[in-house]
Amino acid sequence: MNFVSDNIVGASAKVLAALVAANEGAAGSYGADPWTARVDAQLDAFFGRKVTAFLVTTGTAANALAASAICPPWGCLLTHRESHVIDDECGAPEFFMGGAKLAGLPGIGGKLTPAIIEAHLAAEPGGTRRPPIKALSIAQGTEFGLIYTPEEVRALTDCARANGMRTHMDGARFSNALVALGCTPAELTWQAGIDVLSLGGTKNGCLMAEAVVFFDEALAEEFRFRRKRAGQTLSKQRLISAQFEAFFDGDHWRDLATHANAMAKRLADGLAGIPGIRFGWERQINEVFPIVSEALWNHLTAAGLKCVDWSDLSLPPEAALREGEVVLRLVTSFATRQEDVDALIAAARGFRAAA
């Protein structure tokens, strides 16, 4: 019953087979190979238009380098105060932005709104004492498993553009959001005003494959040098491209994300029927956040559950923690087994029955 993250599993069989096949023989280096050419075409088809994409190995590299492309060293990038970009990248965005500032804003469930951004901008003193706000980064989904609709994304990008900001989307779980929303990649990105996307494959069936996707070619002009200086221009790039080729082939990404989301729904539905368990946020993608007593958490841990206790800072006021409660984060993946989900639900029910 390991629900720590969707990073704990390896690659899907299809992706792994493609990687092994690409390992055979010789091919051009640094992206001059047939796999990369095919992935470029796949990305164009995926987004319904010509895009400029750069493959990297980690989400940290994708996010930090994308931020550097839209925010100058003297600028400030806005994001949620508990976003992955500000909390989990060890200062990489600031490093690659050349010292630019990150400013974290509040928002229920990790989500920002135009009103939150406008309130922050209104409080800025102006002048040269503080760095000018140049960029906005949002996550799809957030660190609390919530997603933005295309309309919500458009409202944020309109607000950003009106205030001279470019917009980045951290799409580590972009596939899960697409499946949940039932919309197209285009509707959730460039048609909604996003300038650059960190497209994640690692959490959804790849070993290590991320893409920085630009919808404004002018922003991408210098990126090949940024990627090279960051040590992310791989000589054997075909081994990243092969993963993405399998990922996109036959909409394999959709099958993987659909399973992960379905397992999370089964888990949330099963826990919802147990007295004493409530939820901090509704389940939207492949993450479930039950609020439980410490006694129940200890019981589940003893029964074999592995998970993470999560922050309560972005809970809605009506869901604030009570004495002796914790928020758990349970993450499902493309490889999560139904029997593990059912075992966790049964363990929780068993605790209630014995109480």
CSV table of C-alpha atoms in Angstrom, one decimal:
chain,number,residue,atom,x,y,z
A,1,MET,CA,0.0,0.0,0.0
A,2,ASN,CA,2.5,2.6,-1.2
A,3,PHE,CA,0.8,5.8,-2.1
A,4,VAL,CA,3.8,8.2,-1.4
A,5,SER,CA,4.0,9.5,-5.0
A,6,ASP,CA,3.5,8.7,-8.7
A,7,ASN,CA,7.4,8.9,-8.8
A,8,ILE,CA,7.8,5.6,-7.0
A,9,VAL,CA,7.1,3.4,-10.0
A,10,GLY,CA,9.2,2.8,-13.1
A,11,ALA,CA,8.2,3.1,-16.7
A,12,SER,CA,5.3,1.5,-18.5
A,13,ALA,CA,6.0,-1.7,-20.4
A,14,LYS,CA,5.5,0.2,-23.7
A,15,VAL,CA,7.8,3.0,-22.8
A,16,LEU,CA,10.5,0.6,-21.5
A,17,ALA,CA,10.3,-1.5,-24.6
A,18,ALA,CA,10.8,1.7,-26.8
A,19,LEU,CA,13.8,2.7,-24.7
A,20,VAL,CA,15.4,-0.7,-25.1
A,21,ALA,CA,14.8,-0.7,-28.8
A,22,ALA,CA,16.3,2.8,-29.2
A,23,ASN,CA,19.4,1.6,-27.4
A,24,GLU,CA,20.3,-0.6,-30.3
A,25,GLY,CA,22.7,0.6,-33.0
A,26,ALA,CA,24.0,4.1,-33.6
A,27,ALA,CA,22.2,7.4,-34.2
A,28,GLY,CA,23.0,11.1,-34.4
A,29,SER,CA,23.8,12.8,-31.1
A,30,TYR,CA,22.4,15.9,-29.4
A,31,GLY,CA,18.9,15.5,-30.9
A,32,ALA,CA,20.0,14.9,-34.5
A,33,ASP,CA,18.2,11.5,-34.6
A,34,PRO,CA,15.0,10.1,-36.0
A,35,TRP,CA,13.3,9.6,-32.6
A,36,THR,CA,13.6,13.3,-31.8
A,37,ALA,CA,12.3,14.3,-35.3
A,38,ARG,CA,9.3,12.1,-34.8
A,39,VAL,CA,8.6,13.5,-31.3
A,40,ASP,CA,8.8,17.0,-32.6
A,41,ALA,CA,6.0,16.0,-35.1
A,42,GLN,CA,4.1,14.3,-32.3
A,43,LEU,CA,4.2,17.4,-30.2
A,44,ASP,CA,2.9,19.5,-33.1
A,45,ALA,CA,0.0,17.1,-33.5
A,46,PHE,CA,-0.6,16.9,-29.8
A,47,PHE,CA,-1.0,20.7,-29.5
A,48,GLY,CA,-2.7,21.2,-32.8
A,49,ARG,CA,-0.1,23.6,-34.1
A,50,LYS,CA,3.6,24.1,-34.6
A,51,VAL,CA,5.5,24.3,-31.2
A,52,THR,CA,9.1,24.6,-30.3
A,53,ALA,CA,10.1,22.0,-27.6
A,54,PHE,CA,13.2,21.1,-25.8
A,55,LEU,CA,13.6,17.8,-24.0
A,56,VAL,CA,15.2,17.5,-20.5
A,57,THR,CA,15.4,14.8,-17.9
A,58,THR,CA,13.8,16.3,-14.8
A,59,GLY,CA,10.9,18.5,-13.8
A,60,THR,CA,13.2,20.7,-11.8
A,61,ALA,CA,15.2,21.5,-15.0
A,62,ALA,CA,12.0,22.0,-17.0
A,63,ASN,CA,10.5,24.4,-14.5
A,64,ALA,CA,13.7,26.4,-13.7
A,65,LEU,CA,14.7,26.8,-17.3
A,66,ALA,CA,11.2,27.8,-18.4
A,67,ALA,CA,11.1,30.4,-15.6
A,68,SER,CA,14.5,31.8,-16.8
A,69,ALA,CA,13.0,32.2,-20.3
A,70,ILE,CA,10.2,34.5,-19.1
A,71,CYS,CA,11.7,36.4,-16.2
A,72,PRO,CA,14.9,38.5,-16.3
A,73,PRO,CA,17.4,38.5,-13.4
A,74,TRP,CA,16.0,41.8,-12.1
A,75,GLY,CA,12.4,40.6,-12.2
A,76,CYS,CA,9.9,38.8,-10.0
A,77,LEU,CA,7.9,35.7,-10.8
A,78,LEU,CA,4.6,35.2,-9.0
A,79,THR,CA,3.4,31.7,-8.0
A,80,HIS,CA,1.4,30.0,-5.3
A,81,ARG,CA,3.2,30.1,-2.0
A,82,GLU,CA,3.1,26.3,-1.8
A,83,SER,CA,3.7,25.5,-5.4
A,84,HIS,CA,6.4,23.0,-6.4
A,85,VAL,CA,8.3,25.8,-8.2
A,86,ILE,CA,8.8,27.7,-4.9
A,87,ASP,CA,8.8,24.9,-2.3
A,88,ASP,CA,10.6,21.9,-4.0
A,89,GLU,CA,13.2,23.0,-6.5
A,90,CYS,CA,16.0,23.9,-4.0
A,91,GLY,CA,16.2,27.4,-5.4
A,92,ALA,CA,16.8,26.2,-9.0
A,93,PRO,CA,14.4,28.8,-10.6
A,94,GLU,CA,16.1,31.6,-8.8
A,95,PHE,CA,19.5,30.2,-9.8
A,96,PHE,CA,18.7,29.9,-13.5
A,97,MET,CA,16.8,33.2,-13.5
A,98,GLY,CA,20.1,34.8,-12.5
A,99,GLY,CA,18.9,35.9,-9.1
A,100,ALA,CA,15.3,36.9,-9.9
A,101,LYS,CA,12.8,36.8,-7.1
A,102,LEU,CA,10.0,34.4,-6.5
A,103,ALA,CA,6.9,35.7,-4.7
A,104,GLY,CA,4.4,33.2,-3.2
A,105,LEU,CA,0.8,34.1,-3.1
A,106,PRO,CA,-2.0,32.5,-1.1
A,107,GLY,CA,-4.9,30.5,-2.6
A,108,ILE,CA,-7.2,27.7,-1.5
A,109,GLY,CA,-5.9,24.3,-2.7
A,110,GLY,CA,-2.9,25.8,-4.4
A,111,LYS,CA,-4.9,27.8,-6.9
A,112,LEU,CA,-4.5,31.4,-7.8
A,113,THR,CA,-7.2,33.8,-9.1
A,114,PRO,CA,-7.0,37.1,-10.9
A,115,ALA,CA,-8.3,38.8,-7.7
A,116,ILE,CA,-5.4,37.4,-5.7
A,117,ILE,CA,-2.9,38.6,-8.3
A,118,GLU,CA,-4.4,42.0,-8.6
A,119,ALA,CA,-4.4,42.4,-4.8
A,120,HIS,CA,-0.7,41.6,-4.7
A,121,LEU,CA,0.0,44.0,-7.6
A,122,ALA,CA,-1.9,46.8,-5.9
A,123,ALA,CA,0.3,46.5,-2.8
A,124,GLU,CA,3.5,46.8,-4.7
A,125,PRO,CA,5.2,50.2,-4.0
A,126,GLY,CA,6.7,50.6,-7.5
A,127,GLY,CA,10.0,52.4,-8.1
A,128,THR,CA,13.3,50.6,-8.0
A,129,ARG,CA,13.2,49.2,-4.5
A,130,ARG,CA,11.7,46.0,-5.5
A,131,PRO,CA,12.0,43.9,-8.6
A,132,PRO,CA,9.3,44.4,-11.3
A,133,ILE,CA,6.8,41.6,-11.6
A,134,LYS,CA,7.5,39.9,-15.0
A,135,ALA,CA,6.1,36.4,-14.9
A,136,LEU,CA,3.4,34.1,-13.5
A,137,SER,CA,3.7,30.3,-12.9
A,138,ILE,CA,0.7,28.1,-12.2
A,139,ALA,CA,0.6,24.3,-11.7
A,140,GLN,CA,-1.7,21.9,-13.6
A,141,GLY,CA,-2.6,20.2,-11.2
A,142,THR,CA,-1.6,22.0,-8.0
A,143,GLU,CA,0.2,20.5,-5.1
A,144,PHE,CA,-3.2,19.7,-3.7
A,145,GLY,CA,-4.6,17.8,-6.7
A,146,LEU,CA,-6.8,20.6,-8.0
A,147,ILE,CA,-6.9,21.7,-11.6
A,148,TYR,CA,-7.6,24.8,-13.6
A,149,THR,CA,-10.3,24.8,-16.3
A,150,PRO,CA,-9.4,26.4,-19.6
A,151,GLU,CA,-11.6,29.4,-18.6
A,152,GLU,CA,-9.7,29.8,-15.3
A,153,VAL,CA,-6.4,29.6,-17.2
A,154,ARG,CA,-7.5,32.2,-19.6
A,155,ALA,CA,-8.6,34.6,-16.8
A,156,LEU,CA,-5.2,34.3,-15.3
A,157,THR,CA,-3.3,34.8,-18.5
A,158,ASP,CA,-5.4,37.8,-19.4
A,159,CYS,CA,-4.7,39.3,-16.0
A,160,ALA,CA,-1.0,38.5,-16.4
A,161,ARG,CA,-0.7,40.0,-19.9
A,162,ALA,CA,-2.6,43.1,-18.9
A,163,ASN,CA,0.1,43.6,-16.2
A,164,GLY,CA,3.1,42.9,-18.4
A,165,MET,CA,3.7,39.3,-17.4
A,166,ARG,CA,4.4,36.1,-19.3
A,167,THR,CA,2.9,32.9,-18.1
A,168,HIS,CA,4.3,29.4,-17.4
A,169,MET,CA,2.4,26.2,-16.6
A,170,ASP,CA,4.0,23.5,-14.5
A,171,GLY,CA,2.5,20.4,-16.1
A,172,ALA,CA,4.1,17.6,-14.2
A,173,ARG,CA,0.6,16.0,-14.0
A,174,PHE,CA,-0.7,17.7,-17.2
A,175,SER,CA,-1.9,14.3,-18.6
A,176,ASN,CA,-4.0,13.7,-15.5
A,177,ALA,CA,-5.6,17.1,-15.8
A,178,LEU,CA,-6.4,16.6,-19.5
A,179,VAL,CA,-8.1,13.3,-18.7
A,180,ALA,CA,-10.1,14.9,-15.8
A,181,LEU,CA,-11.2,17.9,-17.8
A,182,GLY,CA,-11.9,16.1,-21.1
A,183,CYS,CA,-10.4,19.0,-23.0
A,184,THR,CA,-7.6,19.2,-25.6
A,185,PRO,CA,-4.0,20.1,-24.9
A,186,ALA,CA,-4.5,23.2,-27.0
A,187,GLU,CA,-7.5,24.4,-25.0
A,188,LEU,CA,-5.6,24.1,-21.8
A,189,THR,CA,-2.4,25.9,-23.0
A,190,TRP,CA,-1.8,28.2,-26.0
A,191,GLN,CA,-5.5,28.8,-26.7
A,192,ALA,CA,-5.9,29.8,-23.1
A,193,GLY,CA,-2.9,32.2,-23.3
A,194,ILE,CA,0.0,30.1,-21.8
A,195,ASP,CA,3.4,31.1,-23.1
A,196,VAL,CA,5.5,28.0,-22.0
A,197,LEU,CA,4.6,24.6,-20.6
A,198,SER,CA,6.7,22.1,-18.6
A,199,LEU,CA,5.2,18.9,-20.0
A,200,GLY,CA,5.7,16.0,-17.7
A,201,GLY,CA,6.2,12.4,-18.7
A,202,THR,CA,8.1,11.1,-15.7
A,203,LYS,CA,5.1,10.9,-13.4
A,204,ASN,CA,3.0,9.2,-16.0
A,205,GLY,CA,4.9,6.2,-17.3
A,206,CYS,CA,8.3,7.5,-18.4
A,207,LEU,CA,11.6,6.9,-16.7
A,208,MET,CA,12.9,10.5,-17.1
A,209,ALA,CA,11.3,12.6,-19.8
A,210,GLU,CA,10.1,16.2,-19.6
A,211,ALA,CA,9.6,18.7,-22.3
A,212,VAL,CA,9.8,22.5,-22.2
A,213,VAL,CA,7.2,23.5,-24.8
A,214,PHE,CA,7.1,27.1,-26.2
A,215,PHE,CA,4.0,28.5,-27.9
A,216,ASP,CA,5.9,31.8,-28.6
A,217,GLU,CA,8.8,31.1,-30.8
A,218,ALA,CA,10.5,34.3,-29.9
A,219,LEU,CA,10.8,33.1,-26.3
A,220,ALA,CA,12.5,29.9,-27.4
A,221,GLU,CA,15.2,31.7,-29.4
A,222,GLU,CA,17.8,31.6,-26.7
A,223,PHE,CA,16.6,28.5,-24.9
A,224,ARG,CA,19.0,26.1,-26.6
A,225,PHE,CA,21.8,27.9,-24.9
A,226,ARG,CA,20.1,27.9,-21.6
A,227,ARG,CA,19.5,24.2,-21.8
A,228,LYS,CA,23.1,23.5,-22.8
A,229,ARG,CA,24.5,25.6,-19.9
A,230,ALA,CA,22.3,23.7,-17.5
A,231,GLY,CA,23.8,20.4,-18.6
A,232,GLN,CA,20.4,19.3,-20.1
A,233,THR,CA,21.4,18.9,-23.7
A,234,LEU,CA,22.0,15.2,-23.8
A,235,SER,CA,24.3,13.6,-26.3
A,236,LYS,CA,22.1,10.5,-26.4
A,237,GLN,CA,18.9,12.5,-26.6
A,238,ARG,CA,17.2,9.6,-28.5
A,239,LEU,CA,16.8,7.9,-25.2
A,240,ILE,CA,14.5,10.7,-23.9
A,241,SER,CA,12.8,11.0,-27.3
A,242,ALA,CA,12.1,7.2,-27.5
A,243,GLN,CA,10.2,7.5,-24.2
A,244,PHE,CA,8.1,10.3,-25.4
A,245,GLU,CA,7.5,8.6,-28.8
A,246,ALA,CA,5.9,5.6,-27.0
A,247,PHE,CA,4.2,8.0,-24.5
A,248,PHE,CA,2.3,9.7,-27.4
A,249,ASP,CA,1.9,6.7,-29.7
A,250,GLY,CA,-1.7,5.7,-29.7
A,251,ASP,CA,-2.5,8.1,-26.9
A,252,HIS,CA,-0.6,5.9,-24.5
A,253,TRP,CA,-0.4,8.9,-22.1
A,254,ARG,CA,-4.2,9.0,-21.9
A,255,ASP,CA,-4.5,5.3,-21.0
A,256,LEU,CA,-1.8,5.7,-18.2
A,257,ALA,CA,-3.4,8.9,-16.7
A,258,THR,CA,-6.9,7.4,-17.0
A,259,HIS,CA,-5.9,4.4,-14.8
A,260,ALA,CA,-4.1,6.7,-12.3
A,261,ASN,CA,-7.2,8.9,-12.0
A,262,ALA,CA,-9.6,6.0,-11.8
A,263,MET,CA,-7.6,4.4,-8.9
A,264,ALA,CA,-7.7,7.8,-7.1
A,265,LYS,CA,-11.5,8.0,-7.6
A,266,ARG,CA,-12.0,4.5,-6.3
A,267,LEU,CA,-9.8,5.3,-3.3
A,268,ALA,CA,-11.6,8.6,-2.5
A,269,ASP,CA,-15.1,7.0,-3.0
A,270,GLY,CA,-14.2,4.2,-0.7
A,271,LEU,CA,-12.8,6.4,2.1
A,272,ALA,CA,-15.7,8.9,1.8
A,273,GLY,CA,-18.1,6.3,3.2
A,274,ILE,CA,-16.1,5.8,6.4
A,275,PRO,CA,-17.2,7.9,9.5
A,276,GLY,CA,-14.5,10.2,10.8
A,277,ILE,CA,-12.8,10.8,7.5
A,278,ARG,CA,-13.3,14.0,5.6
A,279,PHE,CA,-11.4,15.7,2.7
A,280,GLY,CA,-9.4,18.9,2.5
A,281,TRP,CA,-10.1,19.2,-1.2
A,282,GLU,CA,-12.2,17.3,-3.7
A,283,ARG,CA,-10.5,14.6,-5.7
A,284,GLN,CA,-9.9,15.8,-9.2
A,285,ILE,CA,-6.9,13.9,-10.6
A,286,ASN,CA,-4.7,11.2,-9.1
A,287,GLU,CA,-4.2,12.6,-5.6
A,288,VAL,CA,-6.5,12.1,-2.6
A,289,PHE,CA,-6.2,14.2,0.6
A,290,PRO,CA,-8.2,12.7,3.5
A,291,ILE,CA,-8.2,14.4,6.9
A,292,VAL,CA,-7.9,11.7,9.5
A,293,SER,CA,-7.1,11.4,13.2
A,294,GLU,CA,-3.6,10.6,14.2
A,295,ALA,CA,-4.8,7.4,15.7
A,296,LEU,CA,-6.2,6.3,12.3
A,297,TRP,CA,-3.0,7.3,10.6
A,298,ASN,CA,-1.0,5.3,13.0
A,299,HIS,CA,-3.3,2.3,12.5
A,300,LEU,CA,-3.0,2.5,8.7
A,301,THR,CA,0.8,2.9,8.9
A,302,ALA,CA,0.9,-0.3,11.1
A,303,ALA,CA,-1.2,-2.0,8.4
A,304,GLY,CA,1.4,-1.2,5.8
A,305,LEU,CA,0.4,2.2,4.4
A,306,LYS,CA,3.1,4.4,3.1
A,307,CYS,CA,2.2,8.0,2.4
A,308,VAL,CA,3.0,11.6,3.3
A,309,ASP,CA,1.4,13.9,5.8
A,310,TRP,CA,0.6,17.2,4.0
A,311,SER,CA,0.4,20.9,4.6
A,312,ASP,CA,-2.9,22.3,5.9
A,313,LEU,CA,-1.9,25.9,5.1
A,314,SER,CA,-4.1,26.1,1.9
A,315,LEU,CA,-7.2,24.4,3.4
A,316,PRO,CA,-10.4,26.2,3.1
A,317,PRO,CA,-11.4,27.8,6.4
A,318,GLU,CA,-14.3,25.4,6.9
A,319,ALA,CA,-12.0,22.4,6.6
A,320,ALA,CA,-9.4,23.6,9.1
A,321,LEU,CA,-7.7,20.9,11.1
A,322,ARG,CA,-9.1,20.0,14.5
A,323,GLU,CA,-7.0,18.8,17.5
A,324,GLY,CA,-5.3,15.5,16.8
A,325,GLU,CA,-6.0,15.5,13.0
A,326,VAL,CA,-3.6,15.4,10.0
A,327,VAL,CA,-3.9,15.7,6.3
A,328,LEU,CA,-2.6,12.7,4.3
A,329,ARG,CA,-1.6,12.8,0.7
A,330,LEU,CA,-2.3,9.6,-1.2
A,331,VAL,CA,-1.1,9.5,-4.8
A,332,THR,CA,-2.0,6.8,-7.4
A,333,SER,CA,-0.1,6.0,-10.6
A,334,PHE,CA,-0.5,4.2,-13.9
A,335,ALA,CA,0.8,1.1,-12.0
A,336,THR,CA,-1.4,1.3,-8.9
A,337,ARG,CA,-3.2,-2.0,-8.3
A,338,GLN,CA,-6.9,-2.1,-7.4
A,339,GLU,CA,-6.1,-4.6,-4.6
A,340,ASP,CA,-3.9,-2.1,-2.9
A,341,VAL,CA,-6.6,0.6,-3.1
A,342,ASP,CA,-9.1,-1.9,-1.7
A,343,ALA,CA,-6.7,-3.0,1.1
A,344,LEU,CA,-6.3,0.6,2.3
A,345,ILE,CA,-10.1,1.1,2.3
A,346,ALA,CA,-10.6,-2.1,4.2
A,347,ALA,CA,-7.9,-1.2,6.8
A,348,ALA,CA,-9.6,2.2,7.4
A,349,ARG,CA,-13.0,0.4,7.8
A,350,GLY,CA,-11.5,-2.1,10.1
A,351,PHE,CA,-10.2,0.7,12.4
A,352,ARG,CA,-13.7,2.2,12.6
A,353,ALA,CA,-15.3,-1.1,13.2
A,354,ALA,CA,-13.0,-1.8,16.2
A,355,ALA,CA,-13.3,1.8,17.6
